[in-house]
XYZ file of C-alpha atoms in Angstrom:
556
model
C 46.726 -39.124 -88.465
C 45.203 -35.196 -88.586
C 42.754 -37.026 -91.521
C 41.650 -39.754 -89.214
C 41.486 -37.784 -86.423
C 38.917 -35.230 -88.282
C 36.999 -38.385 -89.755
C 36.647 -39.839 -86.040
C 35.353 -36.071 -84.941
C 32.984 -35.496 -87.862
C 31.367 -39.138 -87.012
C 31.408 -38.818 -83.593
C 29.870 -35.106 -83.973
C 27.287 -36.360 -86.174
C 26.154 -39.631 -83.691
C 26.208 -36.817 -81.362
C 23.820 -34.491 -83.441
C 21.263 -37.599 -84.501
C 20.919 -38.582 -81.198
C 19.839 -34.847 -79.771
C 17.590 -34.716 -82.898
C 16.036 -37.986 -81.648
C 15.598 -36.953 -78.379
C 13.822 -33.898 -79.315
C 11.684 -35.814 -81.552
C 10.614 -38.702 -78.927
C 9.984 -35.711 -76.025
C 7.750 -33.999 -78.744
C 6.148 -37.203 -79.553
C 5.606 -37.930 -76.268
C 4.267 -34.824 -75.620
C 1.474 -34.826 -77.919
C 0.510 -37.749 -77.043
C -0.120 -36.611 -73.459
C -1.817 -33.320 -74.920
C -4.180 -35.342 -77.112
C -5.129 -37.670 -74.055
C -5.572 -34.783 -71.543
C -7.441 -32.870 -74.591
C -10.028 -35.920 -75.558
C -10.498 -36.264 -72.285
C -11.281 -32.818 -70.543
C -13.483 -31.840 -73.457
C -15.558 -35.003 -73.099
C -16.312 -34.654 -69.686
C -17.180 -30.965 -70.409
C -19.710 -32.327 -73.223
C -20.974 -34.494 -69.830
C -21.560 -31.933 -67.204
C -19.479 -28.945 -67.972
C -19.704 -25.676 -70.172
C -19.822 -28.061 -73.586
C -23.154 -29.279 -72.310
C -24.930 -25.952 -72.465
C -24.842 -22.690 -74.230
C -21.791 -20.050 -73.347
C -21.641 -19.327 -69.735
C -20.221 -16.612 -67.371
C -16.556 -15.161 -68.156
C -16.042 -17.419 -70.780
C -19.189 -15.932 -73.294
C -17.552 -12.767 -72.722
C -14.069 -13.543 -74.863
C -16.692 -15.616 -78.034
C -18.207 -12.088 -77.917
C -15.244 -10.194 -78.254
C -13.940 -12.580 -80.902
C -17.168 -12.248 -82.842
C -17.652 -8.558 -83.051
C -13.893 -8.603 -83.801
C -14.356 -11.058 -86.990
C -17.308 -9.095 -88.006
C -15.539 -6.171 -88.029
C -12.256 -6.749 -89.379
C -13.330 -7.019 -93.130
C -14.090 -3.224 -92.878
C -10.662 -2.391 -91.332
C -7.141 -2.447 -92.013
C -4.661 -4.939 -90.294
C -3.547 -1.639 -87.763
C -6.412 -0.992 -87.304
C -7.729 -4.660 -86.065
C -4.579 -5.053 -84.257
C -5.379 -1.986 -82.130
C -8.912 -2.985 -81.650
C -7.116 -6.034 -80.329
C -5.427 -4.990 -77.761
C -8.044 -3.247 -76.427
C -9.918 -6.285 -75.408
C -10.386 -7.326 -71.829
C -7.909 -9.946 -72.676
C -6.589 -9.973 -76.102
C -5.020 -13.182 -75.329
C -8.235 -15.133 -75.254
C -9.663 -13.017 -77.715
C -7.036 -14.157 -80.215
C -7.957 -17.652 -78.735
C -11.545 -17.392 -79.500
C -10.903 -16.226 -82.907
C -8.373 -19.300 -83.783
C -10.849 -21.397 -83.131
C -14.395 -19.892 -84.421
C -11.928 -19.686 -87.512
C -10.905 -23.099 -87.069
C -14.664 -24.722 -86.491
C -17.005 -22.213 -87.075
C -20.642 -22.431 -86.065
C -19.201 -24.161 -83.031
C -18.537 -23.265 -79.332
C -15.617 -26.512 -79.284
C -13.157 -24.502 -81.022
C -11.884 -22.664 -78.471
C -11.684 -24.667 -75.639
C -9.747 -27.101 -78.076
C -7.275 -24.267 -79.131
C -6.282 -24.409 -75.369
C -5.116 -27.842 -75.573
C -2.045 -26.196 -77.531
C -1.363 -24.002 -74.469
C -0.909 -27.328 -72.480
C 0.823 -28.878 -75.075
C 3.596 -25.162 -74.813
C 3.364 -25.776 -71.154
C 4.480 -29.417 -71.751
C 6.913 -28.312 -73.903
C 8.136 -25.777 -71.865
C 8.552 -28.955 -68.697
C 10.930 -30.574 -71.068
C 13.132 -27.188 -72.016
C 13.513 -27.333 -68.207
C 14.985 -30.334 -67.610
C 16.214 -30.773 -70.868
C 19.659 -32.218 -69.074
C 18.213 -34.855 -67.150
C 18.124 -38.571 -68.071
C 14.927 -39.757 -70.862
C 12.990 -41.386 -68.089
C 13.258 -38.936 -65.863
C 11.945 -36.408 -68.098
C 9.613 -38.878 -69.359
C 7.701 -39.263 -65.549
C 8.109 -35.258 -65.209
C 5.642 -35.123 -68.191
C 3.394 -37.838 -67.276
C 2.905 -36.506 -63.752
C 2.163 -32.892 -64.568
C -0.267 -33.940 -66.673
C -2.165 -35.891 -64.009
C -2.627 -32.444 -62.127
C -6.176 -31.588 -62.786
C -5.221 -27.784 -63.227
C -3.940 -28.822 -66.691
C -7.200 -30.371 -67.467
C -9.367 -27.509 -66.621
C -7.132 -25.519 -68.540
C -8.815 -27.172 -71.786
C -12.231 -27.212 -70.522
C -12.226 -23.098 -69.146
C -11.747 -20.781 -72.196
C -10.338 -17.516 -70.203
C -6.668 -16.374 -69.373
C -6.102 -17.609 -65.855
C -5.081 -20.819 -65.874
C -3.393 -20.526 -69.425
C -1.749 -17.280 -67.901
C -0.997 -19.681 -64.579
C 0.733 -21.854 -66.755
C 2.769 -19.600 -68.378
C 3.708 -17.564 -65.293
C 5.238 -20.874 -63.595
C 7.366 -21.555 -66.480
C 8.376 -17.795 -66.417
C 9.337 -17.954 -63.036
C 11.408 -21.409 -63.184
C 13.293 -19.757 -66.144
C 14.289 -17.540 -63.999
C 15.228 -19.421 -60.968
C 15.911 -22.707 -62.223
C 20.063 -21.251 -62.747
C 22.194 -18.648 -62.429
C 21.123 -14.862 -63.830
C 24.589 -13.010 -63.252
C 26.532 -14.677 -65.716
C 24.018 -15.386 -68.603
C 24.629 -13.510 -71.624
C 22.258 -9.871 -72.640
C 20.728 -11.548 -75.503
C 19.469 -14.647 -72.596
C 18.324 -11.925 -70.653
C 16.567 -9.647 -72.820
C 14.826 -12.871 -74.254
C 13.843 -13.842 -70.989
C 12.590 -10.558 -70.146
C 10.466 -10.702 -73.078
C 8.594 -13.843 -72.535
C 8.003 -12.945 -69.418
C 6.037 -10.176 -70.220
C 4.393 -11.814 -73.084
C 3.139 -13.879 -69.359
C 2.008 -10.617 -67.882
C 0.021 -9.931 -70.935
C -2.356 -13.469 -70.843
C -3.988 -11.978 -68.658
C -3.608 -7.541 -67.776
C -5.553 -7.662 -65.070
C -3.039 -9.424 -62.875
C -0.214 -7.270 -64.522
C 0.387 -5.641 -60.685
C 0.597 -9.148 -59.420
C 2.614 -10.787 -61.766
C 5.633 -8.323 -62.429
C 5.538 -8.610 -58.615
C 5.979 -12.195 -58.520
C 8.342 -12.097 -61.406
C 10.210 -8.962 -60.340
C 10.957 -10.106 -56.940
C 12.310 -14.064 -58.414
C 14.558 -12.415 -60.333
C 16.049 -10.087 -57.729
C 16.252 -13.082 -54.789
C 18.437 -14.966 -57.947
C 20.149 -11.852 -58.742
C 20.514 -11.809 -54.718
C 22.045 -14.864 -54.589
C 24.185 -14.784 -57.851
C 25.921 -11.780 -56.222
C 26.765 -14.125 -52.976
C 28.187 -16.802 -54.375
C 30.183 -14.601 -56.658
C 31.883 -12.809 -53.736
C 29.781 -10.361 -52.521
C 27.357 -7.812 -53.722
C 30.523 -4.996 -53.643
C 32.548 -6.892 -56.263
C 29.180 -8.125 -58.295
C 27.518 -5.011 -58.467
C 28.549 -3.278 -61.825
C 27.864 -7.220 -63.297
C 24.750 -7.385 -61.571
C 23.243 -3.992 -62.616
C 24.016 -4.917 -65.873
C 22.081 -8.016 -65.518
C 19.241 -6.177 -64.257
C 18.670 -3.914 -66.711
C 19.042 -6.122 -69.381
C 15.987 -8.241 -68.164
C 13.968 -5.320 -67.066
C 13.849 -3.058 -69.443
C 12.354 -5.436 -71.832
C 10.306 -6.767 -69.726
C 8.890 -3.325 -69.424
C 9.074 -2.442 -72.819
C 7.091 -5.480 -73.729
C 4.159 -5.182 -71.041
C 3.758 -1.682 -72.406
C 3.143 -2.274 -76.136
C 1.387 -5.405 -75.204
C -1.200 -3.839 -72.385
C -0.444 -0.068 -72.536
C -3.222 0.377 -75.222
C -5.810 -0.904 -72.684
C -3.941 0.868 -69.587
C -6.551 3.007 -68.287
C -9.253 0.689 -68.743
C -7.297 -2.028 -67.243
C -6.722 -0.340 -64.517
C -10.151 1.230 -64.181
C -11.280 -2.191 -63.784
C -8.909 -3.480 -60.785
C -10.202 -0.609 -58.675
C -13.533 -1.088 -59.697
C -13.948 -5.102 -58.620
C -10.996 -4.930 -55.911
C -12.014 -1.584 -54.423
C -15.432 -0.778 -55.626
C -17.246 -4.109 -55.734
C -15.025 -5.394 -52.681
C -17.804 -6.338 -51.129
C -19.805 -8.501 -53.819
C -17.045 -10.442 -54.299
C -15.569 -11.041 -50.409
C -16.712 -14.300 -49.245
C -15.979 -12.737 -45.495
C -14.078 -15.738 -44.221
C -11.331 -15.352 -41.226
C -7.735 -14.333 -42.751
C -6.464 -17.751 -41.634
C -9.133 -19.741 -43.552
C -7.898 -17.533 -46.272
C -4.461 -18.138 -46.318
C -5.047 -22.008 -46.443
C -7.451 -22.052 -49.718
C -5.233 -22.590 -52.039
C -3.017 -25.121 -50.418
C -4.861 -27.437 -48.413
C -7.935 -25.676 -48.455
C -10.962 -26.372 -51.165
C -9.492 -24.670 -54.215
C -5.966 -26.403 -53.994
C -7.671 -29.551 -53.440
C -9.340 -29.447 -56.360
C -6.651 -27.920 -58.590
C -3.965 -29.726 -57.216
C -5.750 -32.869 -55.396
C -3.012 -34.959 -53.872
C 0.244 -33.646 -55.829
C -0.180 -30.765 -53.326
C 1.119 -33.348 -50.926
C 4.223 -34.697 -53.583
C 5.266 -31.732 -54.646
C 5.851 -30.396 -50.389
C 7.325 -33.754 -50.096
C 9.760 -33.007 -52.444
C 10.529 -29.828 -51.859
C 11.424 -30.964 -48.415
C 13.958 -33.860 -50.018
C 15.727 -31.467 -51.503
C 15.658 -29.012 -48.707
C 17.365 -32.111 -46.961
C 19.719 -32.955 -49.646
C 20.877 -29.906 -50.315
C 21.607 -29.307 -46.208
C 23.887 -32.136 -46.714
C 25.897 -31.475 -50.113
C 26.532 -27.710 -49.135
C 25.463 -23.914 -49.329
C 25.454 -23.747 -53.041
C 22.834 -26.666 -54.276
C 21.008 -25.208 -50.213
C 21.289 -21.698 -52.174
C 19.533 -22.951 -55.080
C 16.466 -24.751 -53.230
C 15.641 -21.413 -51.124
C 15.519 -19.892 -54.410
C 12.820 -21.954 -55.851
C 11.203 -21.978 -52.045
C 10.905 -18.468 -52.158
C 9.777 -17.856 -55.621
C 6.729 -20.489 -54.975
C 5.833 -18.477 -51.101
C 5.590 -15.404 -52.733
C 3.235 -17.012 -55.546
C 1.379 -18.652 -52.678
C 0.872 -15.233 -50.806
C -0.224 -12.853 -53.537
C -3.674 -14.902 -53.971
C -3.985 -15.690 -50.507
C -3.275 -12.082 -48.629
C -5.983 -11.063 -51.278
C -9.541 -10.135 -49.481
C -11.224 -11.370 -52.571
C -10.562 -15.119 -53.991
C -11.945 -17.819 -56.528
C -10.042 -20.735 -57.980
C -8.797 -19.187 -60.731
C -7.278 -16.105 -58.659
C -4.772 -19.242 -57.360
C -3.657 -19.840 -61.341
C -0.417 -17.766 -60.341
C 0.274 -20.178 -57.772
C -0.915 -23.507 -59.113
C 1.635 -23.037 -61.885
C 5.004 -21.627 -60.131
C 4.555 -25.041 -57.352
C 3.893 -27.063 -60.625
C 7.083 -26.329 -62.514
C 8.459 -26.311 -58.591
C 7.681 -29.872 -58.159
C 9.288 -30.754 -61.478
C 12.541 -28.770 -60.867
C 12.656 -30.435 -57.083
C 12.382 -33.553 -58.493
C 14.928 -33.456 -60.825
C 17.603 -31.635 -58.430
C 16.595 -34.337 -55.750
C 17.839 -37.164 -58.189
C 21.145 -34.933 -59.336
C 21.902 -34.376 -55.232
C 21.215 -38.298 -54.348
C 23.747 -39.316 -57.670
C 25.914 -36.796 -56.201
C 26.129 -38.220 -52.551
C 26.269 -42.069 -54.172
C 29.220 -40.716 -55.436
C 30.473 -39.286 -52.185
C 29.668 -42.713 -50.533
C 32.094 -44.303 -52.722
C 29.806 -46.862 -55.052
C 31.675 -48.433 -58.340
C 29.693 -46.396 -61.491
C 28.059 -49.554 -62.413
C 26.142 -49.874 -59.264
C 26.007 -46.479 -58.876
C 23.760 -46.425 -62.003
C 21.465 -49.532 -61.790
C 21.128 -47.638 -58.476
C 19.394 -44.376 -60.133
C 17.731 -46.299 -63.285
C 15.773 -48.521 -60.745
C 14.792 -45.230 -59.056
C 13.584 -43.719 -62.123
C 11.685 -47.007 -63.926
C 10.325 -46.706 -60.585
C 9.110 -43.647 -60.798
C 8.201 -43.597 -64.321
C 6.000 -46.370 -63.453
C 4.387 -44.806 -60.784
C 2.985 -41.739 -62.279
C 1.939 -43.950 -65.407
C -0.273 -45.925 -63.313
C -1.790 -42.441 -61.598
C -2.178 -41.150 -65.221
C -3.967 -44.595 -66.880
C -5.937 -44.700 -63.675
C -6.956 -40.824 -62.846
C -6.613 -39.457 -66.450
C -7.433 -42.289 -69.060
C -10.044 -44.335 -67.857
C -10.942 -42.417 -64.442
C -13.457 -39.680 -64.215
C -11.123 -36.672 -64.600
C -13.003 -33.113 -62.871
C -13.910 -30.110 -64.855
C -13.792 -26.553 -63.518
C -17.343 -25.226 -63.805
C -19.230 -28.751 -63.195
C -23.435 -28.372 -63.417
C -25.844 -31.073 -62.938
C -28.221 -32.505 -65.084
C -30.827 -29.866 -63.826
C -28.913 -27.204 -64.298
C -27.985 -28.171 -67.419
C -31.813 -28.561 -68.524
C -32.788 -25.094 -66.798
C -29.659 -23.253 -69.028
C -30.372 -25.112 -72.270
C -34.150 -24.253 -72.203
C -34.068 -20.783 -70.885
C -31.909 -19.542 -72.947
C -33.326 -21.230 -75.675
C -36.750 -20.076 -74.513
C -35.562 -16.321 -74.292
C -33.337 -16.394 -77.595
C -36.891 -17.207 -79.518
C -38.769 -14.701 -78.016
C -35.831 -11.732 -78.070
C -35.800 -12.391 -82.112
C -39.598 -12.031 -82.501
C -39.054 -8.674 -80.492
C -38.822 -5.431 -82.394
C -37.957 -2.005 -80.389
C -40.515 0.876 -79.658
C -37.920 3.101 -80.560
C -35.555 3.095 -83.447
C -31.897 1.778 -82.481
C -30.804 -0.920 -80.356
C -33.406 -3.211 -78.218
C -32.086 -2.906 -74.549
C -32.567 -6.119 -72.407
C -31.964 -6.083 -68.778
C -31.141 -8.986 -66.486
C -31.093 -9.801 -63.193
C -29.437 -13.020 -62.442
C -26.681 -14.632 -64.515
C -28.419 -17.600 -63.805
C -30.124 -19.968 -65.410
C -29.780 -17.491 -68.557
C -25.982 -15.500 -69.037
C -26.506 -12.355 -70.266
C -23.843 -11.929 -72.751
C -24.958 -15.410 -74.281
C -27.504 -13.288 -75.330
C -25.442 -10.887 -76.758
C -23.218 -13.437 -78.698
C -26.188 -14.944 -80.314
C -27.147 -11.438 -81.344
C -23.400 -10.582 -82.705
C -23.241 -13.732 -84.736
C -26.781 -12.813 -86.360
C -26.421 -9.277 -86.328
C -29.135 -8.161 -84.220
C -29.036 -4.878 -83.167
C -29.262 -5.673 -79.399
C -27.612 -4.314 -76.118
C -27.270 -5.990 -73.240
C -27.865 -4.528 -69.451
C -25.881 -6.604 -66.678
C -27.666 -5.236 -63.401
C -26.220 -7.587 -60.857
C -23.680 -5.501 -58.542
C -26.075 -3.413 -56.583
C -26.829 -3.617 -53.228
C -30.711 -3.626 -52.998
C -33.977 -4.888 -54.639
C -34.942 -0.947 -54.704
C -31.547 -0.385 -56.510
C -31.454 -3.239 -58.887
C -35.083 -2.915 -59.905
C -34.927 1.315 -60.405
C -31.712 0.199 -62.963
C -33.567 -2.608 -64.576
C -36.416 -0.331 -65.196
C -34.031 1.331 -67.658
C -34.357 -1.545 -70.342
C -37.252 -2.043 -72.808
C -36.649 -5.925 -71.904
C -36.254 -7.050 -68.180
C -34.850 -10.484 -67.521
C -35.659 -11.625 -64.122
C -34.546 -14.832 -62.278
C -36.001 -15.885 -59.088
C -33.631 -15.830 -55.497
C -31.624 -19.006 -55.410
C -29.380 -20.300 -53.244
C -26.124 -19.343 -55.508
C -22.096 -18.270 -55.469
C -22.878 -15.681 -58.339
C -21.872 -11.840 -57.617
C -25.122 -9.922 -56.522
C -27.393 -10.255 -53.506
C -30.672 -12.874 -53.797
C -33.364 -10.252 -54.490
C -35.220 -12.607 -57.747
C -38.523 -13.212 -56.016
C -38.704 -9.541 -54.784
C -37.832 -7.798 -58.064
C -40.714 -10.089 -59.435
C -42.748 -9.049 -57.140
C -41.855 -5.499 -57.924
C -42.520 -5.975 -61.735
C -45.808 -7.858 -61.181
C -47.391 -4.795 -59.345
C -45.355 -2.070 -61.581
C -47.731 -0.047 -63.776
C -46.119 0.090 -67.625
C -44.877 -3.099 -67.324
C -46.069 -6.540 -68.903
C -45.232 -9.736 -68.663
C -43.821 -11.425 -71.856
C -43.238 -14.856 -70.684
C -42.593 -17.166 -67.531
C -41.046 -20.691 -67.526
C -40.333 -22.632 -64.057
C -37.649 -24.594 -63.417
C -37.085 -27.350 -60.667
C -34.269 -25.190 -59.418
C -35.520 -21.171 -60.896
C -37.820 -19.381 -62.381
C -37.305 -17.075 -65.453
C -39.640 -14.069 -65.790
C -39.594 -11.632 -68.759
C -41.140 -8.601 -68.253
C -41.500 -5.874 -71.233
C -41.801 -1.729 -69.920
C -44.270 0.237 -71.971
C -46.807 -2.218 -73.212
């Protein structure tokens, strides 16, 4: 009998085994499937009327450059060394990302936006680890619908940290509140501690921000843990435990990661939030402010309409939870809280952009999923309440979820398959033709250009527009020019913009357009300026439907 009984447990164990092992490997599947989709798709549209269709533009040029004079370097240094030089970066996340994929397609600007269709894929990934306990289709039309959010698309076709750190920051913070913190074990908590700061570190410059967000998620769980465990007097010694066991490496982590780069990091927060305050303000009324990222411009267009699904479902389970009692209520105000004090970071903010609402677009993401899947666990609870035989009971909650399934699949063939999916940074077909020439135009003539001095040839510019500066400077790394790059764009004045230009061998100039760049629209004075200045010559000209590109050389 003991013999049969093991044989029967050793079968059953093993049935039990190959079926998790199939799951995994049809959620995997799946997922790739959805990343290569998403991926194809974002990164043709880019090659349309995005950053694909013209050379390196704005933040993004910055990270190829810091990848390039990385891989140039790193044959003359040791791994320590390199590693150091790595952290140092800006963002040695997309640094590393850049690399990866000038390593992976070299001589080509597609390699890095493609790496980032792994990040989806992770954040994908990271959707099924959180529901892992729900039914296959219900996972299934979690997937499908995330990816129909169009923040996952620009992820691919944007090559910087904040949406990828967006991403990562929602999954961090549904780790955390998605269950109970009091009674996991140290080693769950110290792990958890350490991908969340691996989070922090996408991207340092939000470090402040996101150990905020982070910080104060765990401590509303913790909160709560303590509650429904008696009270915070017999919890405390359990709960202190808890804490330090997800702090400390938490800390420990965002120190090695961005404590290399500390000063600089920080240096550069006070210099754009404090110092350049006023650049970057777009001086709308606080209210207008505290709607942008919901149902304002930028949350329509990272979020579009799931904006709308994933309140409505938050509400559901606000309702269903009033109904089954305080603990599954306990659990929703959790989650509520953890995605209002996402929403308010960005928004309280005097200055704001898209991606500044990364931190939020990815907590409500993850929020929507983990509503929806509590809202089907609270509605099978209360069918059970009400009494109905199992069988009914589950044709019940399988029509619900082929329901659902096929609803989001439709959404996704229609938005994200054969609709015209959006890209982040879209440009027209003129401004496409004004980058591609001008910088083409000013590449050919920088080359031909030799310096009066011996050392590096100094080129100043205006205008980020229709030329990027540091485009400039990444053509120059991968040839190994000896060529330094002036961005005079955050002053004030003509007076003060043309006195610092005046301090380059090479002046860029672009004429005033009607633009959202940083800097005031001074082009067709600081032209003006140079036309009349003695010492100074012009190089070239080239007009544009939409601009007009000057170059100007001081000390002909």
């Amino acid at each position: 009998m003991r013999a049969t009984g093991q044989v029967v447990g050793t079968e059953t164990t093993a049935r039990t085994n190959w079926i998790a092992w199939l799951r995994i490997f049809g959620f995997v599947s799946l997922t790739a499937g959805i990343t290569a989709i998403v991926a194809a798709r974002s990164l043709d549209t880019s090659q349309l009327r995005g950053r694909l269709s013209v050379p390196p533009l704005y933040d993004d040029v910055s990270y190829f450059l810091d990848a390039i004079r990385w891989m140039n370097a790193v044959g003359d240094r040791s791994i320590a060394a390199s590693s150091w030089t790595l952290l140092h970066d800006h963002a040695p996340f997309s640094t590393m990302v850049a690399i990866t994929g000038f390593a992976l397609f070299p001589g080509s600007f597609i390699g890095p936006y493609l790496v980032h269709a792994v990040l989806v894929f992770a954040f994908l990934l990271g959707i099924v680890w959180l529901a892992w306990r729900r039914p296959v289709l219900e996972i299934a039309a979690c997937l499908i619908a995330v990816a129909c959010v169009p923040v996952l698309w620009h992820t691919v076709t944007e090559a910087r940290p904040d949406l990828p750190s967006g991403l990562a920051i929602g999954l961090a913070a549904g780790a955390i509140v998605h269950r109970g913190v009091l009674d996991r074990s140290a080693r769950a908590l110290a792990g958890l501690g350490i991908a969340c700061a691996l989070a922090v570190s996408i991207k340092p410059t939000a470090f402040f921000a996101t150990l905020a967000l982070l910080g104060s998620s765990f401590a509303i769980r913790l909160f709560v843990d303590c509650l429904e465990a008696g009270g915070l007097r017999i919890s405390i010694r359990k709960a202190l435990a808890a804490l330090l066991w997800f702090v400390l490496p938490l800390l420990a982590t965002t120190a090695l990661l961005i404590g290399p780069a500390l000063v600089e990091t920080v240096t550069y927060i006070l210099h754009v939030f404090v110092g350049q305050r006023d650049l970057w303000t777009t001086g709308e009324s606080f209210s207008a402010g505290l709607l942008r990222f919901s149902i304002g411009g930028e949350g329509q267009f990272g979020l579009h309409y799931w904006f709308a699904i994933g309140t409505g479902l938050m509400l559901l389970r606000l309702v269903l939870a009033v109904i089954c009692g305080s603990a599954a209520l306990r659990d929703a105000v959790v989650l509520l809280a953890a995605v209002l004090i996402a929403y308010a970071i960005p928004s309280v903010a005097a200055i704001k952009t898209y991606y500044f609402g990364a931190m939020f677009y990815g907590v409500f993401i993850v929020a929507m999923v983990l509503n929806g899947c509590a809202s089907m666990a609270l509605i099978e609870e209360l069918l059970i309440r009400f009494g109905l035989r199992n069988d009914i009971r589950r044709y019940l909650l399988t029509a619900c979820r082929v329901l659902a399934l096929a609803f989001v699949l439709q959404l996704f063939l229609r938005h994200v398959v054969i609709g015209q999916i959006s890209t982040a940074t879209p440009l027209s077909a003129q401004q496409q033709e004004s980058i591609r020439r001008a910088t083409g135009r000013l590449w050919s003539l920088l080359r031909e250009i030799k310096p009066q001095a011996p050392g590096p040839l100094y080129v100043g510019f205006s205008s980020p527009y229709p030329v990027t500066s540091a485009a400039i400077q990444l053509y120059a790394a991968q040839a190994k020019m000896n060529l330094v790059v002036r961005d005079e764009l955050y002053f004030r004045s003509a007076q003060e913009t043309g006195d610092a230009l005046l301090k380059s061998e090479i002046l860029v100039l672009s004429s005033s357009i009607q633009h959202t760049l940083v800097g005031p629209r001074v082009g067709d004075e600081l032209i003006a300026r140079m036309d009349a200045e003695k010492g100074v010559c012009l190089l070239d000209s080239k007009s544009f439907p939409d601009v007009t590109l000057r170059v100007y050389r001081r000390g002909c």
